[in-house]
């Protein structure tokens, strides 16, 4: 029979550090799942389970606690069993626990030396070393959008299948991998992971209702438990990064919405996993543009992960990979970083362009706003090609030693290794799609990775926080990164083409959604700024943040996605209509116009553009476009610019093109504005100023382009 209580626990009277010991648990029946959680007050945690547990029959279970599971001092033991065989369907009440304390005697110096000599796995290389060491981290991203922006409870058979197929990735896969790091003696190994708020809320609903094939009854249990595990430097083994609640493309939404989305996300992470969201952010789609740095900092973010290719392309003399790279040649205005001499073409992996090993390390990113204020933040490169290959199945797809060995060899050849700031980059991928979301990635392939780190001193898996603590960023290593995202979004080009699909046609569903969203943003911000009823404002922000979900632009050409932003906006406008009328009547509007991030075509005026069959000569002039909206009406929109080699500033009025010609019947829509600058304008910095009829002023982020 299944047990109902733990009748007895037997512990050794004395335990010395480095020896290992056993615990006997006697239950009144068979225990489907027995384990011991070992904790120290310094945050250390180790879970003894599976291969460390012997079923001796008649309810007797012996736990073999290995010496690496604890250290000197008082250890706190949580001995427990689950009454349900499928722990992912178990509720908290199904876990029966007892707690014990045990004093661990610190080992003598002679005993420590003996244990070190007998240790099966070498300690990680951490510290300055003249022999190159390639440090790397892993990031796993999990997200599901709301499939109906106006009804977050919407569900059907397709959604049930989508979630049901992801039972492992959303419950125990990440803990399974991290336990292998711990069991393998990798003292600094762990991973960072991002979870959208929309996914977490839907998983909670699955837990309540049995949706998703019933796979999520207690879905966060293992993640929550292992969230307390720490590395040797006291940092989380699983670091839940900051993120945007509804997966917005951050470079294309207002700063205040970036801050709001991150703050909402922080709350849901704490409520779900019992830990604070990290001050490191993995931006949705790895989409980064320097102008979001001020907003990230306002939201408490200190470190941002970005795609490495956008740093490489910002170097002078970058060896452009041609059309195979999937992006246009970098614009000269972005190529601010000095040239490097260690370009490497990776082999035995898909790599459409060359990489620079010496640049694969944390750096200081920067942005200068329209007032000339400089904003800086630490940046961590996510290596594009290794991450993409790792996403196909981990060790089974990416031959770590072979590929990273090329980076190692190149550093040796060029003598560009810096022991104070050794290489460090992230392998980033979805945690629930393709090979990187499969059981084999987190089990046998992770086992191979751990073995490599145990036996090959050239490579070491480490968390972002452990690396930064041991190797502080060189403050002189200041880097410009061009805009862009990861490779899976039209190759992540600086123009964010994936979210501007059909932009050159007479009608673009993407542009239509941006125009509708821009208008709705201004409505919500205006009501919030005058202190309108908090409940109403929070409800409107929920609709707004949901409407900012980047997926609604990702799948262009499918009506179900192309209309989501309009549906959310129309629902919001029904709620806001009365309050808007009162606000306009009171003349208390104090919110400036909302300006959509300006875009320019062609991307390289006077250079090269996409055409039939490949690259063609681009038009010589540059056309800048944006959407602007204000509830009180627009008085003036001005385009400001100056040549970086010429201090003189210029400005020109932008042409009003009227409201975007929508086909989705929105209740409100922004106005189009454009300006054309001629060939030879030069390498410029630019921004847009908009003034409403009440005199409120807004400014767009600063952009850059070279008009040859």
Short mmCIF file of N, CA and C in Angstrom, two decimals, residues 561-654:
data_model
loop_
_atom_site.label_atom_id
_atom_site.label_comp_id
_atom_site.label_asym_id
_atom_site.label_seq_id
_atom_site.Cartn_x
_atom_site.Cartn_y
_atom_site.Cartn_z
N UNK A 561 -3.62 36.33 -36.31
CA UNK A 561 -2.56 37.10 -35.66
C UNK A 561 -2.62 38.57 -36.06
N UNK A 562 -2.90 38.83 -37.32
CA UNK A 562 -2.88 40.20 -37.82
C UNK A 562 -3.94 41.09 -37.18
N UNK A 563 -4.99 40.50 -36.61
CA UNK A 563 -6.08 41.29 -36.03
C UNK A 563 -6.03 41.38 -34.51
N UNK A 564 -5.08 40.70 -33.89
CA UNK A 564 -5.05 40.65 -32.43
C UNK A 564 -4.91 42.05 -31.81
N UNK A 565 -4.01 42.86 -32.34
CA UNK A 565 -3.78 44.20 -31.78
C UNK A 565 -5.03 45.06 -31.90
N UNK A 566 -5.69 44.97 -33.04
CA UNK A 566 -6.91 45.75 -33.23
C UNK A 566 -8.00 45.30 -32.27
N UNK A 567 -8.18 44.01 -32.08
CA UNK A 567 -9.22 43.52 -31.18
C UNK A 567 -8.96 44.00 -29.75
N UNK A 568 -7.71 43.93 -29.30
CA UNK A 568 -7.38 44.38 -27.95
C UNK A 568 -7.63 45.88 -27.81
N UNK A 569 -7.23 46.63 -28.82
CA UNK A 569 -7.42 48.08 -28.79
C UNK A 569 -8.90 48.44 -28.77
N UNK A 570 -9.68 47.80 -29.60
CA UNK A 570 -11.11 48.10 -29.65
C UNK A 570 -11.80 47.80 -28.32
N UNK A 571 -11.40 46.71 -27.69
CA UNK A 571 -11.98 46.39 -26.38
C UNK A 571 -11.58 47.45 -25.36
N UNK A 572 -10.32 47.86 -25.43
CA UNK A 572 -9.87 48.89 -24.51
C UNK A 572 -10.56 50.22 -24.72
N UNK A 573 -10.79 50.58 -25.96
CA UNK A 573 -11.43 51.85 -26.26
C UNK A 573 -12.88 51.87 -25.79
N UNK A 574 -13.55 50.73 -25.82
CA UNK A 574 -14.91 50.67 -25.28
C UNK A 574 -14.91 51.03 -23.79
N UNK A 575 -13.89 50.53 -23.08
CA UNK A 575 -13.79 50.81 -21.65
C UNK A 575 -13.39 52.26 -21.38
N UNK A 576 -12.54 52.82 -22.26
CA UNK A 576 -11.93 54.12 -21.99
C UNK A 576 -12.70 55.29 -22.56
N UNK A 577 -13.72 55.03 -23.36
CA UNK A 577 -14.38 56.11 -24.10
C UNK A 577 -14.89 57.21 -23.16
N UNK A 578 -15.60 56.85 -22.09
CA UNK A 578 -16.14 57.84 -21.19
C UNK A 578 -15.05 58.64 -20.49
N UNK A 579 -14.03 57.95 -20.01
CA UNK A 579 -12.93 58.63 -19.33
C UNK A 579 -12.19 59.55 -20.28
N UNK A 580 -12.03 59.14 -21.52
CA UNK A 580 -11.36 59.97 -22.52
C UNK A 580 -12.15 61.25 -22.77
N UNK A 581 -13.46 61.14 -22.86
CA UNK A 581 -14.30 62.32 -23.09
C UNK A 581 -14.16 63.30 -21.94
N UNK A 582 -14.14 62.79 -20.72
CA UNK A 582 -14.00 63.65 -19.55
C UNK A 582 -12.63 64.32 -19.53
N UNK A 583 -11.60 63.58 -19.88
CA UNK A 583 -10.25 64.13 -19.89
C UNK A 583 -10.13 65.26 -20.90
N UNK A 584 -10.63 65.05 -22.09
CA UNK A 584 -10.54 66.08 -23.12
C UNK A 584 -11.36 67.31 -22.74
N UNK A 585 -12.49 67.08 -22.11
CA UNK A 585 -13.34 68.20 -21.69
C UNK A 585 -12.67 69.01 -20.59
N UNK A 586 -11.92 68.34 -19.73
CA UNK A 586 -11.27 69.03 -18.60
C UNK A 586 -10.02 69.79 -19.00
N UNK A 587 -9.48 69.48 -20.18
CA UNK A 587 -8.25 70.12 -20.67
C UNK A 587 -7.06 69.85 -19.75
N UNK A 588 -7.05 68.69 -19.08
CA UNK A 588 -5.97 68.36 -18.16
C UNK A 588 -4.95 67.39 -18.76
N UNK A 589 -5.02 67.17 -20.05
CA UNK A 589 -4.08 66.26 -20.71
C UNK A 589 -2.65 66.78 -20.51
N UNK A 590 -1.80 65.96 -19.92
CA UNK A 590 -0.41 66.37 -19.70
C UNK A 590 0.58 65.36 -20.28
N UNK A 591 0.09 64.50 -21.14
CA UNK A 591 0.94 63.47 -21.76
C UNK A 591 1.31 63.88 -23.18
N UNK A 592 2.59 63.84 -23.49
CA UNK A 592 3.04 64.18 -24.83
C UNK A 592 2.62 63.14 -25.85
N UNK A 593 2.77 63.43 -27.13
CA UNK A 593 2.42 62.47 -28.18
C UNK A 593 3.23 61.19 -28.07
N UNK A 594 2.65 60.10 -28.49
CA UNK A 594 3.36 58.83 -28.57
C UNK A 594 3.97 58.72 -29.96
N UNK A 595 5.28 58.47 -30.01
CA UNK A 595 6.02 58.41 -31.28
C UNK A 595 6.53 56.99 -31.47
N UNK A 596 6.13 56.37 -32.54
CA UNK A 596 6.66 55.03 -32.84
C UNK A 596 8.10 55.15 -33.31
N UNK A 597 8.92 54.17 -32.94
CA UNK A 597 10.33 54.18 -33.31
C UNK A 597 10.49 54.41 -34.81
N UNK A 598 11.15 55.50 -35.25
CA UNK A 598 11.27 55.78 -36.69
C UNK A 598 12.01 54.67 -37.43
N UNK A 599 11.60 54.41 -38.66
CA UNK A 599 12.32 53.47 -39.51
C UNK A 599 12.67 54.15 -40.82
N UNK A 600 13.71 53.66 -41.46
CA UNK A 600 14.22 54.32 -42.66
C UNK A 600 14.41 53.30 -43.77
N UNK A 601 14.03 53.69 -44.98
CA UNK A 601 14.24 52.87 -46.17
C UNK A 601 14.78 53.77 -47.28
N UNK A 602 15.78 53.24 -48.04
CA UNK A 602 16.44 51.94 -47.83
C UNK A 602 17.32 51.97 -46.58
N UNK A 603 17.70 50.80 -46.13
CA UNK A 603 18.50 50.71 -44.92
C UNK A 603 19.90 51.28 -45.12
N UNK A 604 20.41 51.20 -46.36
CA UNK A 604 21.73 51.73 -46.69
C UNK A 604 21.62 52.66 -47.90
N UNK A 605 21.12 53.87 -47.70
CA UNK A 605 20.95 54.80 -48.84
C UNK A 605 22.27 55.02 -49.57
N UNK A 606 22.25 54.83 -50.88
CA UNK A 606 23.46 54.97 -51.67
C UNK A 606 24.36 53.76 -51.62
N UNK A 607 23.97 52.75 -50.86
CA UNK A 607 24.76 51.53 -50.76
C UNK A 607 24.08 50.39 -51.48
N UNK A 608 23.76 49.32 -50.73
CA UNK A 608 23.12 48.15 -51.34
C UNK A 608 21.82 47.83 -50.63
N UNK A 609 20.91 47.26 -51.40
CA UNK A 609 19.59 46.89 -50.89
C UNK A 609 19.23 45.53 -51.47
N UNK A 610 18.17 44.91 -50.91
CA UNK A 610 17.69 43.65 -51.46
C UNK A 610 16.94 43.91 -52.77
N UNK A 611 17.16 43.04 -53.72
CA UNK A 611 16.44 43.11 -54.98
C UNK A 611 16.31 41.72 -55.55
N UNK A 612 15.73 41.63 -56.73
CA UNK A 612 15.54 40.33 -57.35
C UNK A 612 16.89 39.66 -57.60
N UNK A 613 17.07 38.48 -57.04
CA UNK A 613 18.30 37.73 -57.25
C UNK A 613 19.42 38.05 -56.28
N UNK A 614 19.21 38.98 -55.36
CA UNK A 614 20.26 39.28 -54.40
C UNK A 614 20.37 40.76 -54.10
N UNK A 615 21.63 41.26 -54.05
CA UNK A 615 21.86 42.66 -53.72
C UNK A 615 21.86 43.53 -54.97
N UNK A 616 21.27 44.71 -54.83
CA UNK A 616 21.24 45.69 -55.91
C UNK A 616 21.63 47.05 -55.34
N UNK A 617 21.87 48.01 -56.23
CA UNK A 617 22.16 49.37 -55.77
C UNK A 617 20.92 49.96 -55.11
N UNK A 618 21.11 50.55 -53.95
CA UNK A 618 20.00 51.14 -53.22
C UNK A 618 19.74 52.56 -53.70
N UNK A 619 18.53 53.03 -53.50
CA UNK A 619 18.19 54.42 -53.81
C UNK A 619 19.11 55.34 -53.01
N UNK A 620 19.50 56.48 -53.57
CA UNK A 620 20.46 57.35 -52.89
C UNK A 620 19.88 58.16 -51.75
N UNK A 621 18.57 58.44 -51.79
CA UNK A 621 17.98 59.24 -50.73
C UNK A 621 17.38 58.33 -49.65
N UNK A 622 17.18 58.91 -48.47
CA UNK A 622 16.65 58.14 -47.33
C UNK A 622 15.28 58.66 -46.95
N UNK A 623 14.31 57.75 -46.84
CA UNK A 623 12.96 58.12 -46.42
C UNK A 623 12.72 57.62 -45.00
N UNK A 624 12.47 58.56 -44.09
CA UNK A 624 12.21 58.25 -42.69
C UNK A 624 10.71 58.30 -42.46
N UNK A 625 10.20 57.31 -41.75
CA UNK A 625 8.76 57.24 -41.46
C UNK A 625 8.53 56.96 -39.97
N UNK A 626 7.38 57.38 -39.51
CA UNK A 626 6.98 57.07 -38.14
C UNK A 626 5.47 57.19 -38.03
N UNK A 627 4.94 56.75 -36.89
CA UNK A 627 3.55 56.98 -36.52
C UNK A 627 3.53 57.86 -35.27
N UNK A 628 2.60 58.79 -35.22
CA UNK A 628 2.46 59.68 -34.06
C UNK A 628 0.99 59.79 -33.71
N UNK A 629 0.71 59.79 -32.39
CA UNK A 629 -0.69 59.98 -31.98
C UNK A 629 -0.74 60.72 -30.65
N UNK A 630 -1.76 61.57 -30.51
CA UNK A 630 -2.04 62.23 -29.25
C UNK A 630 -3.54 62.47 -29.15
N UNK A 631 -4.10 62.24 -27.97
CA UNK A 631 -5.55 62.37 -27.81
C UNK A 631 -6.02 63.81 -28.02
N UNK A 632 -5.11 64.78 -27.80
CA UNK A 632 -5.48 66.20 -27.97
C UNK A 632 -5.17 66.73 -29.37
N UNK A 633 -4.63 65.85 -30.21
CA UNK A 633 -4.28 66.28 -31.56
C UNK A 633 -2.82 66.70 -31.66
N UNK A 634 -2.27 66.63 -32.85
CA UNK A 634 -0.86 66.94 -33.10
C UNK A 634 -0.72 68.34 -33.68
N UNK A 635 0.16 69.11 -33.07
CA UNK A 635 0.43 70.46 -33.56
C UNK A 635 1.58 70.46 -34.56
N UNK A 636 2.66 69.74 -34.23
CA UNK A 636 3.85 69.78 -35.08
C UNK A 636 4.71 68.54 -34.85
N UNK A 637 5.30 68.03 -35.92
CA UNK A 637 6.27 66.92 -35.83
C UNK A 637 7.52 67.35 -36.57
N UNK A 638 8.64 67.36 -35.86
CA UNK A 638 9.90 67.88 -36.42
C UNK A 638 10.98 66.81 -36.40
N UNK A 639 11.71 66.74 -37.49
CA UNK A 639 12.82 65.79 -37.63
C UNK A 639 14.13 66.55 -37.38
N UNK A 640 14.88 66.17 -36.34
CA UNK A 640 16.16 66.81 -36.00
C UNK A 640 17.30 65.88 -36.40
N UNK A 641 18.37 66.46 -36.92
CA UNK A 641 19.54 65.64 -37.25
C UNK A 641 20.80 66.49 -37.29
N UNK A 642 21.93 65.81 -37.15
CA UNK A 642 23.22 66.48 -37.32
C UNK A 642 24.25 65.46 -37.77
N UNK A 643 25.21 65.91 -38.55
CA UNK A 643 26.31 65.08 -39.02
C UNK A 643 27.30 64.91 -37.88
N UNK A 644 27.78 63.71 -37.66
CA UNK A 644 28.70 63.47 -36.54
C UNK A 644 30.02 64.20 -36.73
N UNK A 645 30.33 64.54 -37.95
CA UNK A 645 31.56 65.27 -38.24
C UNK A 645 31.34 66.77 -38.31
N UNK A 646 30.09 67.18 -38.05
CA UNK A 646 29.75 68.59 -38.15
C UNK A 646 28.80 68.92 -37.01
N UNK A 647 29.18 69.83 -36.15
CA UNK A 647 28.39 70.13 -34.95
C UNK A 647 27.09 70.85 -35.26
N UNK A 648 26.95 71.41 -36.45
CA UNK A 648 25.74 72.16 -36.77
C UNK A 648 24.52 71.24 -36.80
N UNK A 649 23.43 71.71 -36.20
CA UNK A 649 22.21 70.93 -36.11
C UNK A 649 21.18 71.46 -37.10
N UNK A 650 20.40 70.53 -37.66
CA UNK A 650 19.38 70.90 -38.63
C UNK A 650 18.05 70.30 -38.23
N UNK A 651 17.00 70.87 -38.74
CA UNK A 651 15.67 70.32 -38.48
C UNK A 651 14.77 70.59 -39.67
N UNK A 652 13.78 69.73 -39.84
CA UNK A 652 12.83 69.87 -40.95
C UNK A 652 11.49 69.33 -40.48
N UNK A 653 10.41 69.98 -40.92
CA UNK A 653 9.07 69.51 -40.57
C UNK A 653 8.77 68.22 -41.33
N UNK A 654 8.13 67.28 -40.63
CA UNK A 654 7.77 66.02 -41.27
C UNK A 654 6.40 66.16 -41.93
#
